[in-house]
Short mmCIF file of C-alpha atoms in Angstrom, two decimals:
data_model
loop_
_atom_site.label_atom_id
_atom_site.label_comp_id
_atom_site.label_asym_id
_atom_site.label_seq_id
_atom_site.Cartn_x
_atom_site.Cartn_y
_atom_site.Cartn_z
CA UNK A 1 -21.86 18.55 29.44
CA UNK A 2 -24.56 17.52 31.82
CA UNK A 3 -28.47 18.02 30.32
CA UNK A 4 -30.91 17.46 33.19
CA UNK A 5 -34.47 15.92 31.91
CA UNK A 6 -37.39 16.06 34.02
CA UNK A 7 -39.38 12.54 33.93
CA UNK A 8 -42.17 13.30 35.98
CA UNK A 9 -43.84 16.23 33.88
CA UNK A 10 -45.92 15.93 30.65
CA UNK A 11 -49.32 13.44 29.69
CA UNK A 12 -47.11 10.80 28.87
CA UNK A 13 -44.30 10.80 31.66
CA UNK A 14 -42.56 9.08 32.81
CA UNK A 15 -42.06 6.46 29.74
CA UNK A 16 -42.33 8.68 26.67
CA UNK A 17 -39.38 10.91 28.87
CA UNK A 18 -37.32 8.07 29.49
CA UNK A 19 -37.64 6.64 26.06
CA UNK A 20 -36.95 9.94 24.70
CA UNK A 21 -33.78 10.27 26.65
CA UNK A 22 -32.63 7.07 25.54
CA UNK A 23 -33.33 7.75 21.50
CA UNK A 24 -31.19 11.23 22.24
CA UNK A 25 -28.31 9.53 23.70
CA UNK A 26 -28.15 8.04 20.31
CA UNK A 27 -27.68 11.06 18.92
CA UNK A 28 -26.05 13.77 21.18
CA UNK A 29 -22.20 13.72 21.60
CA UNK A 30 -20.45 11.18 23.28
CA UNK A 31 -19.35 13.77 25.53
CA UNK A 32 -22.64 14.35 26.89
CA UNK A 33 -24.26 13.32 30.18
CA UNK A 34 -28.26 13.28 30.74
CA UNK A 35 -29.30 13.42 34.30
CA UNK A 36 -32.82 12.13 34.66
CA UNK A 37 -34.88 13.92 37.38
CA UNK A 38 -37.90 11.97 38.92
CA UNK A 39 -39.04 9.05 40.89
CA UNK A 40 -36.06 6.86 40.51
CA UNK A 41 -37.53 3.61 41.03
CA UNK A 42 -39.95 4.16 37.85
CA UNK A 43 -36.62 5.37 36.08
CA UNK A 44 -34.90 2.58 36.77
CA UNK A 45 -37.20 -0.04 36.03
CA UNK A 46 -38.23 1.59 32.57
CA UNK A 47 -34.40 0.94 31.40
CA UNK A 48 -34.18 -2.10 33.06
CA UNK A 49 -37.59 -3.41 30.65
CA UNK A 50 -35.56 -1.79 28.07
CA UNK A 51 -32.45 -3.42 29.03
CA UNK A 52 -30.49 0.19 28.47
CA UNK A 53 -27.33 0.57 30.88
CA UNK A 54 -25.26 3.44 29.83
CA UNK A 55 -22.68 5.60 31.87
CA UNK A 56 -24.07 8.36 30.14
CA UNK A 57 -27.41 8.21 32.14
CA UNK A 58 -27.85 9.36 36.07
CA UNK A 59 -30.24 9.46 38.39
CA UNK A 60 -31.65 12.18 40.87
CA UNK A 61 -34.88 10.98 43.10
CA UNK A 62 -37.49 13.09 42.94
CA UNK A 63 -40.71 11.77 44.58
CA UNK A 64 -42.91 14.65 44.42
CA UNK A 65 -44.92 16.04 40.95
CA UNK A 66 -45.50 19.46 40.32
CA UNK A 67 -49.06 18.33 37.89
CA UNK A 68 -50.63 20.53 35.44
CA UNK A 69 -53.61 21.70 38.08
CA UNK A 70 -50.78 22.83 40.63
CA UNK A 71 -50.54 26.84 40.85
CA UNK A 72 -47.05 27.63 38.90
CA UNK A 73 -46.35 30.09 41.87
CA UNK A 74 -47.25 28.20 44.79
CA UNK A 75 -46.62 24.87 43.48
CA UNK A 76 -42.57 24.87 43.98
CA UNK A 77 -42.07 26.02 47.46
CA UNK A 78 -44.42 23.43 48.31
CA UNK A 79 -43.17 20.61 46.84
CA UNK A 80 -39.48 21.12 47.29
CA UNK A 81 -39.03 17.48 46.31
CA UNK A 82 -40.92 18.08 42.99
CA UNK A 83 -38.63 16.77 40.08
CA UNK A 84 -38.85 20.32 38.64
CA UNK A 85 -38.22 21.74 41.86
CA UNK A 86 -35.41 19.60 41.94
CA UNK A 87 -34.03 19.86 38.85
CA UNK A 88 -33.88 24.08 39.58
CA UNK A 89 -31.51 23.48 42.26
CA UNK A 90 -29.25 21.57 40.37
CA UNK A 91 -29.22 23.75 37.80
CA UNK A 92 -28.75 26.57 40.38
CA UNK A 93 -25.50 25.02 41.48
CA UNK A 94 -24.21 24.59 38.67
CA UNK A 95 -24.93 20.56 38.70
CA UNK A 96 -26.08 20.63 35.24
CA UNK A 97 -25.85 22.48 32.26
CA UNK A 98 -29.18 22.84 31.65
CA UNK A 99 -32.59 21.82 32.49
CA UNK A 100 -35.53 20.80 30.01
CA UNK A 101 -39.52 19.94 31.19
CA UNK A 102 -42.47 18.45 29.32
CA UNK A 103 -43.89 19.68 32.50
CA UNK A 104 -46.12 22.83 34.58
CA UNK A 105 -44.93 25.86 32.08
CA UNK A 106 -45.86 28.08 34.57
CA UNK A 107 -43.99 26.41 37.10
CA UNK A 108 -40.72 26.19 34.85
CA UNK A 109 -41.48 29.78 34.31
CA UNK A 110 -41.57 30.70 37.83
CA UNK A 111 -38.64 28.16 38.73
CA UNK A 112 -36.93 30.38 35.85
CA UNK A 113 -37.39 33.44 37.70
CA UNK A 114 -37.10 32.64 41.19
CA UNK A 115 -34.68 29.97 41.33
CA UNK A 116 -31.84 31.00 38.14
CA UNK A 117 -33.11 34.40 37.87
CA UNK A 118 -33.62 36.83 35.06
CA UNK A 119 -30.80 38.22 33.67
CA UNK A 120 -29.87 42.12 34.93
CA UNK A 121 -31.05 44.48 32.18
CA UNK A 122 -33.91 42.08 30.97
CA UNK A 123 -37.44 43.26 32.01
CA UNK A 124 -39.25 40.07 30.84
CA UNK A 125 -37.86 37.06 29.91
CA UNK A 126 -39.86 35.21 26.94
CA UNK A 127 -40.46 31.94 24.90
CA UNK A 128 -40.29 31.41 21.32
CA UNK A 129 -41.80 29.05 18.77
CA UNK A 130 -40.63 28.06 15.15
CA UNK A 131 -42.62 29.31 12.55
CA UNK A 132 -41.96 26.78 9.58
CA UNK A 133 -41.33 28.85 6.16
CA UNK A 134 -42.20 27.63 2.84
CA UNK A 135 -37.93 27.56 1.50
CA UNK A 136 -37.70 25.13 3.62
CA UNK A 137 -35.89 27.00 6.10
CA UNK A 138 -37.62 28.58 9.88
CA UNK A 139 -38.52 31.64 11.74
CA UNK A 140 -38.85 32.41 15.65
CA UNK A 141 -41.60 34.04 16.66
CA UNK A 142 -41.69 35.29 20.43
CA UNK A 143 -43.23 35.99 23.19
CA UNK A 144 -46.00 32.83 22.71
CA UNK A 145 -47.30 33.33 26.27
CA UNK A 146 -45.72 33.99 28.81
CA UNK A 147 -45.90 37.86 28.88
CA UNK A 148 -49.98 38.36 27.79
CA UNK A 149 -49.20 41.96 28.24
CA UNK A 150 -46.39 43.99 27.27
CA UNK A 151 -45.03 47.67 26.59
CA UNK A 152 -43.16 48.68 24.30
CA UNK A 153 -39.82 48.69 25.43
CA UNK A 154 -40.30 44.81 26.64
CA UNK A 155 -41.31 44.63 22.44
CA UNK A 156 -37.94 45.95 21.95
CA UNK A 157 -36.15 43.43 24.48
CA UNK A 158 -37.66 40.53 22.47
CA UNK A 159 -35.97 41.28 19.42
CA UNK A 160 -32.91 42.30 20.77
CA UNK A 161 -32.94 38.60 22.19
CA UNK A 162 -35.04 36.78 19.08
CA UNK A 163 -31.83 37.99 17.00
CA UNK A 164 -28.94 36.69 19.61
CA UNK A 165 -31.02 33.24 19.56
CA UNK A 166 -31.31 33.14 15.46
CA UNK A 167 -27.49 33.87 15.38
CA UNK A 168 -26.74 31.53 18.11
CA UNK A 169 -28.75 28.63 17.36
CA UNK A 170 -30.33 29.26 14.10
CA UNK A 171 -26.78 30.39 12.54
CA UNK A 172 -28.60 33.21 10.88
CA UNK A 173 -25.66 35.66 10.23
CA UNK A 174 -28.01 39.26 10.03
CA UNK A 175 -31.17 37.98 11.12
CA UNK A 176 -34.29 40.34 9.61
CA UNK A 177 -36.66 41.22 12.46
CA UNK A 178 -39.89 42.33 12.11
CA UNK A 179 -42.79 43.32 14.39
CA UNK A 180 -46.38 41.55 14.13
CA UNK A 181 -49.11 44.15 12.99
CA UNK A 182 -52.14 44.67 11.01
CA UNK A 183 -50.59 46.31 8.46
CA UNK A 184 -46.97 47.35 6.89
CA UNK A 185 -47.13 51.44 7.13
CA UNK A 186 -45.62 52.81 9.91
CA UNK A 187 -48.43 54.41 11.47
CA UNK A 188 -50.44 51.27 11.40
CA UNK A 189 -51.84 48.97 14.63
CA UNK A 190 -52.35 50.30 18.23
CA UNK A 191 -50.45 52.32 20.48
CA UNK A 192 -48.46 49.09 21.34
CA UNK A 193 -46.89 48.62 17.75
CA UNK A 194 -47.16 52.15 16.64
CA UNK A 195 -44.58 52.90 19.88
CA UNK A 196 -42.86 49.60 19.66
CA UNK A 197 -42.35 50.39 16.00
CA UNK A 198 -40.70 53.97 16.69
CA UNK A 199 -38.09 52.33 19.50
CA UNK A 200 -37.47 49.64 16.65
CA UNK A 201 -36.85 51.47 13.91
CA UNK A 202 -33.27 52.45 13.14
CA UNK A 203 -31.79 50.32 15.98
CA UNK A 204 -28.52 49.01 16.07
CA UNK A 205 -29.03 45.90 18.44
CA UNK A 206 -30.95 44.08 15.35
CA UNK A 207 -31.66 44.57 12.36
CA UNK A 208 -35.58 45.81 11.58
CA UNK A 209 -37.63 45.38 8.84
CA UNK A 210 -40.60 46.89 9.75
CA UNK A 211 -44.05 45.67 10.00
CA UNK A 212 -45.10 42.44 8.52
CA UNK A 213 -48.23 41.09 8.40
CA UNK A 214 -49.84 37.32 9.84
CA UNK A 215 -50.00 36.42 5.46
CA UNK A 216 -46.19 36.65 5.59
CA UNK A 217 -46.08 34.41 9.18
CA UNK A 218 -44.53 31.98 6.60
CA UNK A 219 -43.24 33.29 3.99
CA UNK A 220 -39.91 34.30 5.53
CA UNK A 221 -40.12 37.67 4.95
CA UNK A 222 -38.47 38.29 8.95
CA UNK A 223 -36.25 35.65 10.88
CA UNK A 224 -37.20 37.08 14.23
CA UNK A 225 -41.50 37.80 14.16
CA UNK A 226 -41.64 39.91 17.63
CA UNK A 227 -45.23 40.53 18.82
CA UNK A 228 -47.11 40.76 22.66
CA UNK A 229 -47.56 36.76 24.25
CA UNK A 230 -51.23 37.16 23.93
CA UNK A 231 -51.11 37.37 20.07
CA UNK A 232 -48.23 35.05 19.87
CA UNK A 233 -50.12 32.33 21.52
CA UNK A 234 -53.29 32.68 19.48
CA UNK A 235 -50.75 32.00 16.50
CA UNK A 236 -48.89 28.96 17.64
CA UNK A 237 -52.55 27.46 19.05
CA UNK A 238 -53.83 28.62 15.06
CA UNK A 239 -51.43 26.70 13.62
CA UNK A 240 -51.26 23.19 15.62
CA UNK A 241 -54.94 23.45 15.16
CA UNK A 242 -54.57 23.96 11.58
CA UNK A 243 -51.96 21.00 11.48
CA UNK A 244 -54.12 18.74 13.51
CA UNK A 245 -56.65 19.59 10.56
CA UNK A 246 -54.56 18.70 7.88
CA UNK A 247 -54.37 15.05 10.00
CA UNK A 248 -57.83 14.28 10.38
CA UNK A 249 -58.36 14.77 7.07
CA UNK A 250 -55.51 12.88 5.42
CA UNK A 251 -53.66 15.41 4.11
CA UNK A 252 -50.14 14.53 3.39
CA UNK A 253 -47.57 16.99 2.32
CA UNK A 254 -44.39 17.65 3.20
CA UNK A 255 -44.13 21.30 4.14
CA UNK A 256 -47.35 20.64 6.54
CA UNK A 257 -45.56 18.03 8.01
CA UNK A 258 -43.37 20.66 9.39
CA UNK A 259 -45.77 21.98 11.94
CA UNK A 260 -45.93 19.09 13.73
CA UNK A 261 -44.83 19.95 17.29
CA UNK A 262 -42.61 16.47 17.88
CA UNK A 263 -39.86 18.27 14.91
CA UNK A 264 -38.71 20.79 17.16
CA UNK A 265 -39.28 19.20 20.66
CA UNK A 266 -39.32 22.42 22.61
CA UNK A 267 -38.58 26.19 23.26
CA UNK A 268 -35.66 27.79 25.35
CA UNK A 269 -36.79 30.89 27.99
CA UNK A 270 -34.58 33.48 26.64
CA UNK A 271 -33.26 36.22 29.15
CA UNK A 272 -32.63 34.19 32.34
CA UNK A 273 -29.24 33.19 33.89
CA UNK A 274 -29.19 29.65 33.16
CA UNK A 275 -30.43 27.21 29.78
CA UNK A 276 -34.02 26.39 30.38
CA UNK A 277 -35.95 24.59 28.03
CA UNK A 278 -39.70 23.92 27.81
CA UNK A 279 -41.20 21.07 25.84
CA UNK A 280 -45.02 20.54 24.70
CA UNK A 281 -47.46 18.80 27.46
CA UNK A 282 -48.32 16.41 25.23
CA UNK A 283 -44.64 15.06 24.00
CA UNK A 284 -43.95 11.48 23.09
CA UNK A 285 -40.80 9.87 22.95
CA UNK A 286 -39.64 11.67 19.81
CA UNK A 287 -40.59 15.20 20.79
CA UNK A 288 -38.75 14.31 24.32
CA UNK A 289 -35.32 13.37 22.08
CA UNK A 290 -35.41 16.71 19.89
CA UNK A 291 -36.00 18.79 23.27
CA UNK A 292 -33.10 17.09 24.30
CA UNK A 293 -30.85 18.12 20.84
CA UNK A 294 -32.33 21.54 21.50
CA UNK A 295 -30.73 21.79 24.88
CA UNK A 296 -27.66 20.51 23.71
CA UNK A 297 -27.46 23.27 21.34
CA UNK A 298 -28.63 26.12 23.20
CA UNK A 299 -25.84 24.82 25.64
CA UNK A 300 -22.97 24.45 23.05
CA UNK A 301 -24.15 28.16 21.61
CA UNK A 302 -23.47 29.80 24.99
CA UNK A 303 -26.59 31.56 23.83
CA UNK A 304 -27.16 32.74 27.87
CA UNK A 305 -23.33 33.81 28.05
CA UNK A 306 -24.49 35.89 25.11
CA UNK A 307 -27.63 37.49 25.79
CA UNK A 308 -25.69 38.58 28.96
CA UNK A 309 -23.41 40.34 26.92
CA UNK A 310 -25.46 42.10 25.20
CA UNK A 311 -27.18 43.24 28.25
CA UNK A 312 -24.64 44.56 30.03
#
């Protein structure tokens, strides 16, 4: 299995990415392969200070960056050289398994669409983000972002694919999915939910528990939270602020400890034809490694190969 890692994207790149490649060789498979996409003299002489040789680790040259000011439309036709750019086409032929950025999310969201496609039957692919539950176990919420405004059959799509990821990846047997509102009666919310609700309810692509509301965020009272981007974001950006809270003032606990972004390292885009993964802007060596496990284990889940299916 080949893993392709962007180095050029992210505050911290490209040492925190190579470092954090390095600490996930450590701990992926043996049969595993990470292909490191940037400028390849950097590369090189970050694991040369680090004195790491490993035929595990290759390296594609990639002299352009796509930075965070670049439009995420315009930005990869025009900088075909771009490491993410790059890393699209490889993934596109088939030259790696799957491709993870610390980098432009709107350019990995575009590269998603334009270079890998969606997959047929999927009106708008989405991102997730773990939502940490008090048992000890986690939760998916989705979309966090990128689809600000939905309908109500798109609501529908992202639980039909927030369940195939919690069985996949989560190993979640009959995961609960419930939809984001303001209260739990039926006819509660706007006409977004109160529609979304009626397409939900009695389904047989997931299993739906109804409304929940943002008290029970963490209580684990769904597996798959499905709500518009818009609202999703405003509760991931809610709770790193809350965490980042809990920091400043000294706060040490170990279920609070949970939030913290480096744990989970990054989120796949469910619904297009290839494993894409997008880590935080701000990742550090350890958040780089656990993006890294994540992409191994989207890849061994054949979650796309499912979703797919289940699209047909």
């Amino acid at each position: 299995m080949k893993l392709g890692l962007d180095i050029s994207g992210g505050d911290f790149a490209p040492r925190a990415n190579v470092l954090g490649a390095i600490l996930a060789l450590e701990q992926l498979p043996d049969d595993v392969e990470l292909v490191l996409i940037g400028r390849e003299d950097e590369i090189r002489s970050i694991l040369k200070e680090k004195e790491f040789v490993s035929d595990r680790i290759s390296v594609v040259n990639a002299p352009d960056i796509i930075t965070m000011e670049d439009h995420p439309t315009r930005a990869i036709p025009q900088k075909p050289n771009s490491s993410i750019s790059v890393g699209f086409e490889l993934l596109a032929q088939k030259k790696i398994d799957s491709f993870a950025s610390t980098g432009n999310t709107g350019a990995m969201l575009v590269g998603s669409m334009y270079k890998v496609n969606a997959i047929p039957g999927v009106i708008r692919p989405c991102i997730t983000s773990v939502l940490p539950i008090v048992n000890g176990q986690n939760s998916i919420i989705l979309d966090v972002g990128s689809n600000a405004d939905c309908k109500p059959d798109v609501l529908y799509q992202f639980a039909s694919l927030g369940s195939i990821y919690a069985k996949s990846v989560m190993n979640i047997d009959n995961p609960r999915v419930g939809l984001l509102n303001i209260g739990e009666e039926e006819g509660k919310g706007n006409l977004l939910t109160q529609t979304a609700y009626k397409l939900m309810k009695g389904s047989e692509d997931f299993n739906f528990v109804g409304n929940i509301e943002g008290r029970d965020l963490f209580t684990g009272k769904a597996d798959v939270v499905v709500c518009d981007g818009f609202t999703g974001n405003i509760v991931l950006k809610q709770a790193e602020g809350m965490y980042s809270i809990t920091k400043e003032l000294g706060i040490k606990d170990n279920y609070l400890d949970r939030f913290n972004y480096e744990n989970y390292g990054g989120t796949p885009i469910l619904g297009v034809n290839s494993d894409v993964i997008i880590g935080h802007g701000i990742s550090n060596d350890i958040a780089v490694k656990n993006m890294m496990c994540l992409a191994h284990d989207v890849a061994s889940s054949e979650l796309t190969k499912k979703i797919k299916e289940a699209f047909k």
